[in-house]
Coordinates of C-alpha atoms in Angstrom, one line a residue:
Chain A
M1 CA -9.0 21.0 32.2
D2 CA -6.5 23.6 33.4
I3 CA -6.5 26.3 36.0
S4 CA -8.0 29.7 35.2
D5 CA -6.3 31.5 32.3
K6 CA -7.5 35.0 33.5
G7 CA -4.7 37.4 34.5
I8 CA -4.2 38.7 38.0
L9 CA -4.5 42.3 38.9
L10 CA -1.5 42.9 41.2
V11 CA -0.9 46.2 43.1
L12 CA 2.7 46.9 43.9
S13 CA 3.0 49.7 46.4
G14 CA 5.7 50.9 48.8
P15 CA 7.6 53.9 50.0
A16 CA 9.8 55.9 47.7
G17 CA 13.1 54.1 48.0
S18 CA 11.6 50.6 48.3
G19 CA 12.7 49.9 44.8
K20 CA 9.4 49.4 43.0
G21 CA 10.7 50.5 39.6
T22 CA 13.7 48.1 39.6
I23 CA 11.5 45.2 40.7
V24 CA 8.8 45.9 38.1
K25 CA 11.5 46.1 35.3
N26 CA 13.0 42.8 36.4
I27 CA 9.5 41.1 36.5
L28 CA 8.6 42.4 33.0
E29 CA 11.9 41.1 31.6
R30 CA 11.3 37.7 33.1
D31 CA 7.7 37.0 32.2
N32 CA 6.0 38.2 29.0
M33 CA 2.5 37.4 30.3
I34 CA 2.8 40.3 32.8
R35 CA 2.4 44.0 31.9
L36 CA 2.6 47.2 33.7
S37 CA -0.5 49.4 33.6
V38 CA 0.2 52.9 32.4
S39 CA -1.5 55.5 34.7
A40 CA -3.2 58.6 33.4
T41 CA -2.3 61.9 35.0
T42 CA -3.0 65.6 34.5
R43 CA 0.4 66.7 35.8
A44 CA 3.0 68.0 33.3
P45 CA 5.6 65.5 32.0
R46 CA 9.0 65.7 33.7
P47 CA 12.1 65.7 31.6
G48 CA 12.6 62.3 30.0
E49 CA 9.0 61.1 30.6
I50 CA 7.3 59.7 27.5
D51 CA 3.6 59.9 27.0
G52 CA 2.1 56.3 27.0
V53 CA 5.2 54.8 28.6
H54 CA 5.6 56.5 32.0
Y55 CA 2.1 58.0 32.0
S56 CA -0.7 58.9 29.7
F57 CA -0.7 62.7 30.0
V58 CA -4.2 64.1 29.6
S59 CA -5.9 67.5 30.3
S60 CA -8.0 68.0 33.4
Q61 CA -11.1 68.3 31.3
K62 CA -10.4 64.9 29.6
F63 CA -9.6 63.3 33.0
E64 CA -12.9 64.6 34.5
E65 CA -14.8 63.3 31.5
M66 CA -13.2 59.9 32.0
I67 CA -14.3 59.9 35.7
A68 CA -17.8 61.0 34.7
S69 CA -18.2 58.1 32.2
D70 CA -16.8 55.6 34.7
E71 CA -13.7 54.9 32.6
M72 CA -11.3 55.1 35.6
L73 CA -10.8 51.9 37.6
E74 CA -9.5 54.1 40.4
H75 CA -8.3 57.7 40.6
T76 CA -6.9 60.1 43.2
R77 CA -5.9 63.7 43.5
Y78 CA -2.4 64.4 44.8
C79 CA -0.7 67.8 45.0
G80 CA -3.3 69.4 42.7
N81 CA -3.1 66.8 40.0
Y82 CA -5.2 63.8 39.1
Y83 CA -3.8 60.3 38.8
G84 CA -5.8 57.3 37.7
T85 CA -6.0 53.8 36.1
P86 CA -8.0 53.6 32.8
R87 CA -10.3 50.6 33.2
E88 CA -10.7 49.3 29.6
H89 CA -7.1 48.6 28.9
V90 CA -6.6 46.7 32.2
N91 CA -9.7 44.6 31.7
K92 CA -8.7 43.6 28.2
M93 CA -5.3 42.4 29.3
L94 CA -6.8 40.4 32.3
E95 CA -9.4 38.8 30.0
S96 CA -6.7 37.7 27.6
G97 CA -4.7 36.0 30.4
I98 CA -2.1 38.7 31.0
S99 CA -1.5 39.8 34.6
V100 CA -1.3 43.5 35.2
I101 CA 0.8 45.3 37.7
L102 CA -0.3 48.6 39.0
E103 CA 2.6 50.5 40.6
I104 CA 0.6 53.0 42.6
E105 CA 0.6 55.0 45.8
L106 CA -1.1 54.1 49.0
E107 CA -4.4 56.0 48.2
G108 CA -4.7 54.2 44.8
A109 CA -3.9 50.9 46.4
M110 CA -6.7 51.4 49.0
N111 CA -9.1 52.4 46.2
I112 CA -8.3 49.1 44.4
R113 CA -8.8 47.2 47.6
R114 CA -12.3 48.6 47.9
L115 CA -13.2 48.4 44.2
C116 CA -11.6 45.2 43.0
P117 CA -11.9 42.4 45.6
D118 CA -10.0 40.0 43.3
A119 CA -6.9 42.2 43.2
V120 CA -3.7 41.2 45.0
L121 CA -2.0 43.9 47.1
V122 CA 1.7 43.6 47.7
L123 CA 3.6 46.0 49.9
L124 CA 7.3 46.3 49.0
L125 CA 9.5 47.4 51.9
P126 CA 13.3 48.0 52.4
P127 CA 14.7 45.9 55.2
D128 CA 14.3 48.7 57.7
F129 CA 13.7 52.5 58.1
K130 CA 17.5 53.2 58.3
T131 CA 18.1 51.5 54.9
L132 CA 15.2 53.6 53.5
E133 CA 16.8 56.8 54.7
N134 CA 20.2 55.8 53.3
R135 CA 18.7 55.0 49.9
L136 CA 16.9 58.4 49.8
R137 CA 20.1 60.3 50.9
G138 CA 22.0 58.3 48.2
R139 CA 19.8 59.8 45.5
H140 CA 21.6 63.2 45.6
T141 CA 18.7 64.8 43.7
N142 CA 16.6 64.9 46.9
T143 CA 16.5 68.0 49.1
E144 CA 16.5 67.6 52.9
D145 CA 12.9 68.6 52.9
D146 CA 12.1 66.0 50.3
I147 CA 13.8 63.3 52.4
K148 CA 11.9 64.3 55.5
N149 CA 8.6 64.3 53.7
R150 CA 9.2 60.9 52.2
L151 CA 10.3 59.4 55.5
E152 CA 7.1 60.7 57.1
R153 CA 5.1 59.4 54.3
A154 CA 6.8 56.0 54.6
K155 CA 5.5 55.8 58.2
T156 CA 2.0 56.3 57.0
E157 CA 2.4 53.7 54.3
V158 CA 3.7 51.1 56.8
S159 CA 0.8 51.8 59.1
F160 CA -1.5 50.4 56.4
F161 CA 0.4 47.1 56.5
D162 CA -2.7 45.1 57.4
K163 CA -4.6 46.2 54.4
Y164 CA -2.1 44.4 52.1
D165 CA -2.2 40.7 51.3
Y166 CA 1.6 40.2 51.0
V167 CA 4.8 41.9 52.1
V168 CA 8.0 41.6 50.2
I169 CA 11.4 42.8 51.6
N170 CA 13.7 44.3 49.0
E171 CA 17.2 44.0 50.5
D172 CA 20.1 45.9 49.1
N173 CA 21.4 44.3 45.9
M174 CA 18.8 41.5 46.1
Y175 CA 16.1 42.9 43.8
E176 CA 16.0 39.6 41.8
K177 CA 15.0 37.7 44.9
A178 CA 12.2 40.1 45.6
A179 CA 11.1 40.0 42.0
T180 CA 11.0 36.1 42.2
T181 CA 8.8 36.3 45.2
V182 CA 6.3 38.6 43.3
L183 CA 6.3 36.1 40.4
N184 CA 5.7 33.3 42.9
I185 CA 2.8 35.2 44.4
L186 CA 1.3 35.6 40.9
D187 CA 1.6 31.9 40.1
S188 CA 0.2 30.9 43.5
E189 CA -2.8 33.3 43.3
R190 CA -3.7 31.9 39.9
H191 CA -4.2 28.5 41.7
R192 CA -6.6 29.8 44.4
T193 CA -9.8 27.8 44.4
S194 CA -11.8 31.1 44.6
R195 CA -10.4 31.9 41.1
N196 CA -11.2 28.5 39.7
K197 CA -14.8 28.0 40.6
S198 CA -15.7 26.1 37.4
I199 CA -13.3 23.2 38.1
P200 CA -15.6 21.1 40.2
T201 CA -18.0 21.1 37.2
D202 CA -15.4 20.9 34.4
F203 CA -13.7 18.0 36.1
F204 CA -16.5 15.7 35.2
G205 CA -17.2 17.3 31.7
Chain B
M1 CA 14.5 42.6 59.2
D2 CA 13.2 39.7 57.2
I3 CA 9.9 37.9 56.7
S4 CA 8.7 35.3 59.2
D5 CA 11.0 32.3 59.5
K6 CA 8.2 30.1 60.8
G7 CA 7.4 27.1 58.7
I8 CA 4.1 26.6 56.9
L9 CA 1.8 23.7 57.6
L10 CA 0.6 22.5 54.1
V11 CA -2.1 19.9 53.6
L12 CA -1.8 18.1 50.3
S13 CA -5.0 16.1 49.6
G14 CA -6.5 14.6 46.5
P15 CA -8.0 11.5 45.1
A16 CA -6.1 8.2 44.8
G17 CA -4.5 8.6 41.3
S18 CA -3.9 12.3 41.6
G19 CA -0.2 11.7 42.1
K20 CA 0.3 13.0 45.7
G21 CA 3.2 10.6 46.4
T22 CA 5.2 11.6 43.3
I23 CA 4.7 15.3 43.9
V24 CA 5.7 15.1 47.6
K25 CA 8.8 13.1 46.7
N26 CA 9.8 15.7 44.1
I27 CA 9.2 18.6 46.5
L28 CA 11.3 17.0 49.3
E29 CA 14.2 16.4 46.8
R30 CA 14.1 20.1 45.7
D31 CA 13.8 21.9 49.1
N32 CA 15.5 20.6 52.3
M33 CA 13.5 23.1 54.4
I34 CA 10.3 21.1 53.8
R35 CA 9.5 17.7 55.5
L36 CA 6.7 15.2 55.3
S37 CA 4.8 14.6 58.5
V38 CA 4.7 10.9 59.3
S39 CA 1.1 9.9 60.3
A40 CA 0.4 7.4 63.1
T41 CA -1.9 4.5 62.4
T42 CA -3.3 1.4 64.1
R43 CA -3.6 -0.6 60.9
A44 CA -1.1 -3.3 60.2
P45 CA 2.0 -2.5 58.0
R46 CA 1.6 -3.6 54.4
P47 CA 4.6 -5.4 52.7
G48 CA 7.4 -3.0 52.2
E49 CA 6.1 -0.3 54.6
I50 CA 8.7 0.9 57.2
D51 CA 7.8 2.1 60.7
G52 CA 8.6 5.7 61.1
V53 CA 8.9 6.3 57.3
H54 CA 5.5 5.5 55.8
Y55 CA 3.7 5.5 59.1
S56 CA 4.3 5.2 62.8
F57 CA 2.6 1.9 63.6
V58 CA 1.1 2.0 67.1
S59 CA -1.4 -0.1 69.0
S60 CA -5.0 1.0 69.5
Q61 CA -4.4 1.5 73.2
K62 CA -1.4 3.7 72.6
F63 CA -3.3 5.7 69.9
E64 CA -6.3 6.2 72.3
E65 CA -3.9 7.4 75.0
M66 CA -2.4 9.9 72.6
I67 CA -5.9 11.2 71.8
A68 CA -6.8 11.5 75.5
S69 CA -3.6 13.5 76.2
D70 CA -4.2 15.8 73.3
E71 CA -1.1 14.6 71.5
M72 CA -2.9 14.3 68.1
L73 CA -3.2 17.4 65.9
E74 CA -6.0 15.7 64.1
H75 CA -7.2 12.1 63.8
T76 CA -9.8 10.1 62.0
R77 CA -11.1 6.5 61.9
Y78 CA -11.3 4.8 58.6
C79 CA -12.1 1.2 57.8
G80 CA -11.8 0.3 61.5
N81 CA -8.4 1.8 62.0
Y82 CA -7.1 5.1 63.5
Y83 CA -5.0 7.6 61.5
G84 CA -3.6 10.7 63.0
T85 CA -1.0 13.4 63.0
P86 CA 1.2 13.6 66.2
R87 CA 1.3 17.2 67.2
E88 CA 4.7 17.7 68.9
H89 CA 6.9 16.7 66.0
V90 CA 5.0 19.0 63.6
N91 CA 5.1 22.0 65.9
K92 CA 8.9 21.5 66.5
M93 CA 9.6 21.6 62.8
L94 CA 7.3 24.6 62.2
E95 CA 9.0 26.6 65.0
S96 CA 12.5 25.8 63.6
G97 CA 11.5 27.2 60.2
I98 CA 10.8 23.9 58.4
S99 CA 7.5 23.7 56.5
V100 CA 5.6 20.5 57.0
I101 CA 3.5 18.7 54.4
L102 CA 0.6 16.5 55.6
E103 CA -0.4 14.1 52.9
I104 CA -3.8 13.2 54.3
E105 CA -7.3 12.2 53.3
L106 CA -10.4 14.5 53.0
E107 CA -11.5 14.0 56.6
G108 CA -8.1 14.8 58.0
A109 CA -7.8 17.8 55.7
M110 CA -11.2 19.1 57.0
N111 CA -10.1 18.5 60.6
I112 CA -6.9 20.6 60.0
R113 CA -9.0 23.3 58.4
R114 CA -11.0 23.6 61.6
L115 CA -8.2 23.1 64.1
C116 CA -5.3 25.0 62.4
P117 CA -6.5 28.3 60.8
D118 CA -2.9 29.0 59.7
A119 CA -2.6 25.8 57.6
V120 CA -2.7 26.0 53.8
L121 CA -4.9 23.4 52.1
V122 CA -4.0 22.3 48.6
L123 CA -6.2 20.0 46.5
L124 CA -4.3 18.0 43.9
L125 CA -6.4 16.9 40.9
P126 CA -5.7 15.0 37.7
P127 CA -6.8 17.0 34.6
D128 CA -10.2 15.3 34.5
F129 CA -12.2 12.4 35.7
K130 CA -11.4 10.2 32.6
T131 CA -7.6 10.6 33.3
L132 CA -8.2 9.6 36.9
E133 CA -10.0 6.5 35.8
N134 CA -7.2 5.7 33.3
R135 CA -4.6 6.0 36.0
L136 CA -6.5 3.8 38.4
R137 CA -7.0 1.1 35.7
G138 CA -3.3 1.5 34.7
R139 CA -2.3 0.2 38.2
H140 CA -3.1 -3.4 37.6
T141 CA -3.2 -4.1 41.3
N142 CA -6.7 -2.6 41.6
T143 CA -9.8 -4.7 41.4
E144 CA -12.9 -3.4 39.6
D145 CA -14.6 -2.9 42.9
D146 CA -11.6 -0.9 44.2
I147 CA -11.6 1.3 41.1
K148 CA -15.4 2.0 41.4
N149 CA -15.0 2.8 45.1
R150 CA -12.1 5.2 44.4
L151 CA -13.9 7.0 41.6
E152 CA -17.0 7.4 43.9
R153 CA -14.7 8.7 46.6
A154 CA -13.1 11.1 44.2
K155 CA -16.5 12.7 43.5
T156 CA -16.9 13.3 47.2
E157 CA -13.4 14.8 47.4
V158 CA -14.1 17.2 44.5
S159 CA -17.3 18.3 46.1
F160 CA -15.2 19.8 49.0
F161 CA -13.3 22.0 46.5
D162 CA -14.4 25.2 48.1
K163 CA -12.9 24.2 51.4
Y164 CA -9.4 24.2 50.0
D165 CA -7.3 27.3 49.5
Y166 CA -5.5 26.2 46.3
V167 CA -6.0 23.7 43.5
V168 CA -3.1 22.2 41.5
I169 CA -3.6 20.1 38.4
N170 CA -1.2 17.2 38.0
E171 CA -1.1 16.5 34.2
D172 CA 0.3 13.3 32.9
N173 CA 4.1 13.4 32.9
M174 CA 4.1 17.0 34.3
Y175 CA 4.6 16.3 38.0
E176 CA 7.6 18.7 38.2
K177 CA 5.4 21.5 37.1
A178 CA 2.8 20.7 39.8
A179 CA 5.5 20.4 42.4
T180 CA 6.9 23.8 41.4
T181 CA 3.4 25.3 41.9
V182 CA 3.3 23.8 45.4
L183 CA 6.7 25.3 46.2
N184 CA 5.6 28.7 44.9
I185 CA 2.5 28.5 47.1
L186 CA 4.7 27.8 50.1
D187 CA 7.0 30.8 49.3
S188 CA 4.0 33.0 48.6
E189 CA 2.3 32.1 51.8
R190 CA 5.4 32.9 53.9
H191 CA 5.0 36.5 52.6
R192 CA 1.4 37.0 53.8
T193 CA 1.1 40.1 55.9
S194 CA -1.1 38.0 58.3
R195 CA 2.0 35.8 59.0
N196 CA 4.3 38.8 59.5
K197 CA 2.5 40.9 62.0
S198 CA 5.6 42.1 63.7
I199 CA 7.0 43.9 60.6
P200 CA 5.2 47.2 61.1
T201 CA 7.0 47.5 64.5
D202 CA 10.3 45.8 63.6
F203 CA 10.7 48.1 60.6
F204 CA 11.4 51.1 62.9
G205 CA 13.4 49.1 65.5

């Protein structure tokens, strides 16, 4: 008898500048039983974005068909475009024991909270608001308006703190530590009694 | 800003033969921010048991005074003797950032569940009932009656499975793996949003 071999659905959310991308990359390098879910979107690819890697780029008609046939685990509309998580691919991975990370925005995270009670929600934060601002200003591609919008949005995201299960602080130059914590959360969650309800029976089998 | 530096109160419970002692020893060797709470008891020391290390050996009168003055975090009576966890020492360690393991029986674990909602309850189990029996028979000090009693008691313990937060399987010769899981649970629990309620305010400070 061993603990559940079902994968965990883990939502990693956090403000722009929290370092989600770096953390996810490090996690995937360190554990090959964890994958990143590729979101579907109707927005146009940006330079360098690859279909099926960064997003699945689909037409609005196709996206709406997928909603209608309940193929989206969650979806949201943002700046005139659809973003969503195709259900089938995620479920297949979870069933085969692979944990799946969804790197999604606040709205998507709250949808998953509502729709998937088994999912684990992690909020990634920089050490403080000032560090967040420094990181956004350090990316010289952001306009002043962008920065202000993102800082405002970060305030909204932090106000949903209580809706998340875990908080992980991503300090400057310490992304491996933050990634280790996310890996520990995944290991820990696999051992929850609520995910292993067959054990009291199997034990005597 | 960093996550909560308060220690976690972790109850490690499980049948005789689950390997609690070995796991705890390994955990304490690997992380010096974790301590084992020393229980108080009114039973006589067994050969080799040291006062203040294995138990605090106290008189029945002293124990009852400690109950009366609310100095016991939890206590239980078992085979005519008192067993309990002195509150002050545990609280001091938790406040100073040290996590505390209570290696206690089912009744004590259920008392902690009721009295300390922040505590984390871990049930340690061997892979199956047959392995448990083999381990108990392998300890040649046990009489046949002892073994039968302990196996019956194990059934009761497993029936309280749902009351625990986590289950950890201690396979033969794999105690380090089980200890790692307990360490991961402690790290993970420190990052719960419910243990870090000041973050949404501190973040902007």
